C-alpha cells in the first residue's frame, strides 16, 4: 500500500509539472538557453520557443523577470522547453485595444498597427536610425510628408512638376560646370538678377535707332 501511495504521488507530481508558470532567472544568449524559476525550483539550462528556426529564423530572446510557460514532457523539468510569454505586473501589455497590434521595445520605441484606424505608426526615441540596404523601395502613396531635413547623396530625378515654396539654393558640383541647367523655357513672374544685373530693370548704352545692335547689359 505504501508503494502504491508513493507511485500515485510521483505520478501526480509528474502530471503537475507537465505545464508550469515560471519566470526567467538567467539567460545565455550565445547558447540560446535560459534557466527558469518555478516556485522554489530553478531549472537547468533549457531552450526557448521561437517563431521560426529553419530556412527562416527569428531572434527575440526573453528577458530576466519575464513570465513564461515551462512545457516539460513526462513532467521532467530537465527536458522542458520555454514558451514566452505571459503578461505580469512587472511587464504589462503596451495596449489593451483589440484593434491594436503593438510592440513596445526596451528603449521605449513603439511600433503599432491600428486596424480600426487603418494606421501604421512607429514612435521612436531620439537618436534612432533606420537603414535600408541596397535595392529598390516603392512608396505608392497619394501623399508623403517629410517634416525634417532630407539629404540625397546622389541624383534626384523628378518626373512631374516640382513646387519649391521656401526658395532654392543651388551650388555647382565639385566637377565644375553650371550650377543649374534648364532645357526648355524658363518663366519668372518677378525679376531675374544675374551677377547683380536685373533682367527687367537694366538699361543698354550705345544704342542707335536702325539696324545697329545694342551693347551688353549695364
Short mmCIF file of C-alpha atoms in Angstrom, two decimals:
data_model
loop_
_atom_site.label_atom_id
_atom_site.label_comp_id
_atom_site.label_asym_id
_atom_site.label_seq_id
_atom_site.Cartn_x
_atom_site.Cartn_y
_atom_site.Cartn_z
CA UNK A 1 0.00 0.00 0.00
CA UNK A 2 2.83 2.37 0.85
CA UNK A 3 4.47 1.68 -2.53
CA UNK A 4 1.18 2.31 -4.36
CA UNK A 5 0.70 5.58 -2.50
CA UNK A 6 4.25 6.64 -3.42
CA UNK A 7 3.67 5.74 -7.06
CA UNK A 8 0.45 7.76 -7.15
CA UNK A 9 2.19 10.73 -5.53
CA UNK A 10 5.00 10.56 -8.07
CA UNK A 11 2.51 10.34 -10.93
CA UNK A 12 0.62 13.35 -9.62
CA UNK A 13 3.91 15.26 -9.31
CA UNK A 14 4.82 14.50 -12.91
CA UNK A 15 1.36 15.50 -14.13
CA UNK A 16 1.60 18.69 -12.10
CA UNK A 17 4.94 19.53 -13.73
CA UNK A 18 3.82 19.00 -17.33
CA UNK A 19 2.84 22.67 -17.66
CA UNK A 20 4.09 25.25 -15.14
CA UNK A 21 4.34 29.00 -14.94
CA UNK A 22 7.74 30.46 -14.13
CA UNK A 23 9.99 33.49 -14.59
CA UNK A 24 13.27 33.84 -16.43
CA UNK A 25 16.08 33.81 -13.85
CA UNK A 26 19.19 33.56 -16.06
CA UNK A 27 19.89 33.75 -19.77
CA UNK A 28 22.77 32.71 -22.03
CA UNK A 29 22.29 34.44 -25.36
CA UNK A 30 25.15 32.69 -27.13
CA UNK A 31 23.84 29.24 -26.21
CA UNK A 32 20.17 30.28 -26.65
CA UNK A 33 19.33 28.84 -23.24
CA UNK A 34 17.60 30.13 -20.10
CA UNK A 35 17.06 28.98 -16.54
CA UNK A 36 13.55 29.38 -15.18
CA UNK A 37 12.45 29.75 -11.59
CA UNK A 38 9.34 27.64 -10.92
CA UNK A 39 8.20 28.10 -7.34
CA UNK A 40 11.31 27.35 -5.27
CA UNK A 41 12.90 25.32 -8.07
CA UNK A 42 15.44 26.52 -10.63
CA UNK A 43 15.59 24.55 -13.86
CA UNK A 44 18.74 23.63 -15.72
CA UNK A 45 19.58 25.44 -18.97
CA UNK A 46 16.68 24.96 -21.38
CA UNK A 47 15.85 26.34 -24.88
CA UNK A 48 13.01 28.72 -25.53
CA UNK A 49 10.45 28.51 -28.32
CA UNK A 50 10.87 30.93 -31.24
CA UNK A 51 8.65 31.71 -34.22
CA UNK A 52 10.94 30.29 -36.92
CA UNK A 53 14.17 28.30 -36.76
CA UNK A 54 14.51 26.68 -40.20
CA UNK A 55 15.29 28.24 -43.56
CA UNK A 56 13.97 31.46 -42.00
CA UNK A 57 14.99 32.42 -38.48
CA UNK A 58 13.85 34.92 -35.88
CA UNK A 59 15.73 36.27 -32.88
CA UNK A 60 13.84 37.81 -29.98
CA UNK A 61 15.15 36.40 -26.70
CA UNK A 62 13.20 36.59 -23.45
CA UNK A 63 14.41 38.85 -20.64
CA UNK A 64 15.15 38.44 -16.96
CA UNK A 65 11.93 38.52 -14.95
CA UNK A 66 9.68 37.69 -17.90
CA UNK A 67 6.87 35.30 -17.03
CA UNK A 68 6.86 32.20 -19.24
CA UNK A 69 5.34 28.75 -19.57
CA UNK A 70 7.52 25.71 -18.94
CA UNK A 71 6.44 22.74 -21.05
CA UNK A 72 8.01 19.55 -19.66
CA UNK A 73 7.47 16.24 -21.50
CA UNK A 74 6.68 13.48 -18.96
CA UNK A 75 6.76 16.14 -16.23
CA UNK A 76 10.57 16.31 -16.25
CA UNK A 77 11.98 19.85 -15.99
CA UNK A 78 15.30 18.60 -17.41
CA UNK A 79 13.60 18.05 -20.78
CA UNK A 80 11.42 21.16 -20.76
CA UNK A 81 11.17 23.95 -23.31
CA UNK A 82 10.25 27.54 -22.55
CA UNK A 83 7.24 29.20 -24.19
CA UNK A 84 7.24 33.03 -23.90
CA UNK A 85 5.31 34.83 -22.60
CA UNK A 86 2.63 35.79 -20.06
CA UNK A 87 1.87 39.39 -19.02
CA UNK A 88 2.73 40.26 -15.44
CA UNK A 89 2.63 43.23 -13.07
CA UNK A 90 6.27 43.93 -13.97
CA UNK A 91 5.69 43.74 -17.72
CA UNK A 92 2.21 44.98 -18.65
CA UNK A 93 0.87 44.96 -22.25
CA UNK A 94 1.65 48.05 -24.36
CA UNK A 95 -2.03 48.34 -25.33
CA UNK A 96 -5.36 46.79 -24.39
CA UNK A 97 -7.20 47.91 -27.53
CA UNK A 98 -8.33 44.85 -29.54
CA UNK A 99 -7.69 46.74 -32.79
CA UNK A 100 -4.01 47.24 -31.97
CA UNK A 101 -1.08 45.07 -32.97
CA UNK A 102 1.63 46.69 -30.86
CA UNK A 103 5.24 46.04 -29.95
CA UNK A 104 6.99 48.10 -27.28
CA UNK A 105 10.76 47.77 -27.07
CA UNK A 106 13.07 48.17 -24.09
CA UNK A 107 14.22 51.65 -25.18
CA UNK A 108 10.61 52.90 -25.36
CA UNK A 109 10.14 52.55 -29.13
CA UNK A 110 6.59 51.53 -30.09
CA UNK A 111 5.57 50.05 -33.45
CA UNK A 112 1.81 49.73 -33.85
CA UNK A 113 -0.82 48.95 -36.44
CA UNK A 114 -4.33 50.13 -35.65
CA UNK A 115 -6.73 48.10 -37.80
CA UNK A 116 -9.69 50.27 -36.79
CA UNK A 117 -8.00 53.49 -37.91
CA UNK A 118 -6.02 51.79 -40.72
CA UNK A 119 -2.89 53.46 -39.33
CA UNK A 120 0.65 52.13 -39.01
CA UNK A 121 2.88 54.13 -36.67
CA UNK A 122 6.41 53.91 -35.31
CA UNK A 123 7.21 56.10 -32.31
CA UNK A 124 10.99 56.06 -31.91
CA UNK A 125 13.27 57.62 -29.27
CA UNK A 126 15.77 60.37 -30.10
CA UNK A 127 18.88 59.10 -31.82
CA UNK A 128 17.10 56.27 -33.64
CA UNK A 129 18.43 55.41 -37.09
CA UNK A 130 16.78 53.48 -39.92
CA UNK A 131 18.90 51.71 -42.53
CA UNK A 132 17.68 50.10 -45.76
CA UNK A 133 20.31 48.11 -47.67
CA UNK A 134 20.67 48.38 -51.48
CA UNK A 135 17.65 47.50 -53.55
CA UNK A 136 14.52 49.36 -54.57
CA UNK A 137 11.88 51.00 -52.42
CA UNK A 138 8.48 51.79 -53.92
CA UNK A 139 6.39 54.30 -52.00
CA UNK A 140 2.95 54.16 -53.61
CA UNK A 141 1.08 56.73 -51.55
CA UNK A 142 -1.12 59.63 -52.61
CA UNK A 143 0.70 61.96 -50.20
CA UNK A 144 4.07 61.66 -48.43
CA UNK A 145 5.24 64.17 -45.79
CA UNK A 146 8.80 64.66 -44.54
CA UNK A 147 8.86 67.06 -41.57
CA UNK A 148 12.67 67.19 -41.22
CA UNK A 149 15.68 67.67 -43.47
CA UNK A 150 16.10 65.32 -46.44
CA UNK A 151 19.61 64.72 -47.81
CA UNK A 152 20.09 62.96 -51.15
CA UNK A 153 23.68 61.87 -51.79
CA UNK A 154 23.20 61.03 -55.47
CA UNK A 155 20.87 62.07 -58.29
CA UNK A 156 17.34 63.21 -57.58
CA UNK A 157 15.02 62.52 -60.51
CA UNK A 158 11.53 64.07 -60.50
CA UNK A 159 9.25 63.08 -63.38
CA UNK A 160 6.43 65.53 -62.65
CA UNK A 161 6.02 69.16 -61.58
CA UNK A 162 8.04 70.30 -58.55
CA UNK A 163 6.91 73.08 -56.21
CA UNK A 164 9.52 74.79 -54.01
CA UNK A 165 7.74 77.00 -51.51
CA UNK A 166 10.70 78.15 -49.42
CA UNK A 167 13.22 79.18 -52.05
CA UNK A 168 16.09 77.27 -53.62
CA UNK A 169 19.86 77.43 -53.21
CA UNK A 170 21.94 75.71 -55.90
CA UNK A 171 25.73 75.18 -55.78
CA UNK A 172 27.86 73.83 -58.59
CA UNK A 173 29.28 70.36 -58.08
CA UNK A 174 32.93 69.55 -57.43
CA UNK A 175 33.45 68.75 -61.11
CA UNK A 176 32.55 72.33 -62.06
CA UNK A 177 30.20 73.40 -64.82
CA UNK A 178 26.94 75.29 -64.41
CA UNK A 179 25.12 75.05 -61.08
CA UNK A 180 21.83 74.57 -62.92
CA UNK A 181 20.87 73.68 -66.48
CA UNK A 182 17.34 74.10 -67.84
CA UNK A 183 16.26 72.55 -71.11
CA UNK A 184 13.22 74.43 -72.34
CA UNK A 185 11.59 77.75 -71.49
CA UNK A 186 12.10 79.44 -68.13
CA UNK A 187 9.26 81.62 -66.87
CA UNK A 188 9.57 84.02 -63.95
CA UNK A 189 6.77 86.17 -62.52
CA UNK A 190 9.33 88.55 -60.99
CA UNK A 191 12.79 89.78 -61.89
CA UNK A 192 15.85 87.64 -62.64
CA UNK A 193 19.20 89.04 -61.41
CA UNK A 194 22.48 87.74 -62.85
CA UNK A 195 25.71 88.96 -61.22
CA UNK A 196 23.85 91.95 -59.82
CA UNK A 197 22.26 92.91 -63.14
CA UNK A 198 18.45 92.97 -63.31
CA UNK A 199 16.83 91.33 -66.32
CA UNK A 200 13.81 93.63 -66.24
CA UNK A 201 15.43 96.82 -64.92
CA UNK A 202 18.83 97.12 -66.59
CA UNK A 203 19.48 99.63 -69.35
CA UNK A 204 21.54 99.39 -72.56
CA UNK A 205 24.01 102.07 -73.60
CA UNK A 206 25.33 102.91 -77.04
CA UNK A 207 22.01 102.32 -78.74
CA UNK A 208 21.01 104.00 -82.00
CA UNK A 209 17.84 103.55 -83.96
CA UNK A 210 18.05 101.46 -87.06
CA UNK A 211 19.70 98.13 -87.62
CA UNK A 212 22.54 98.60 -85.07
CA UNK A 213 22.73 96.07 -82.20
CA UNK A 214 22.76 97.28 -78.61
CA UNK A 215 25.71 96.90 -76.29
CA UNK A 216 25.87 94.45 -73.43
CA UNK A 217 23.81 94.83 -70.25
CA UNK A 218 24.81 97.65 -67.86
#
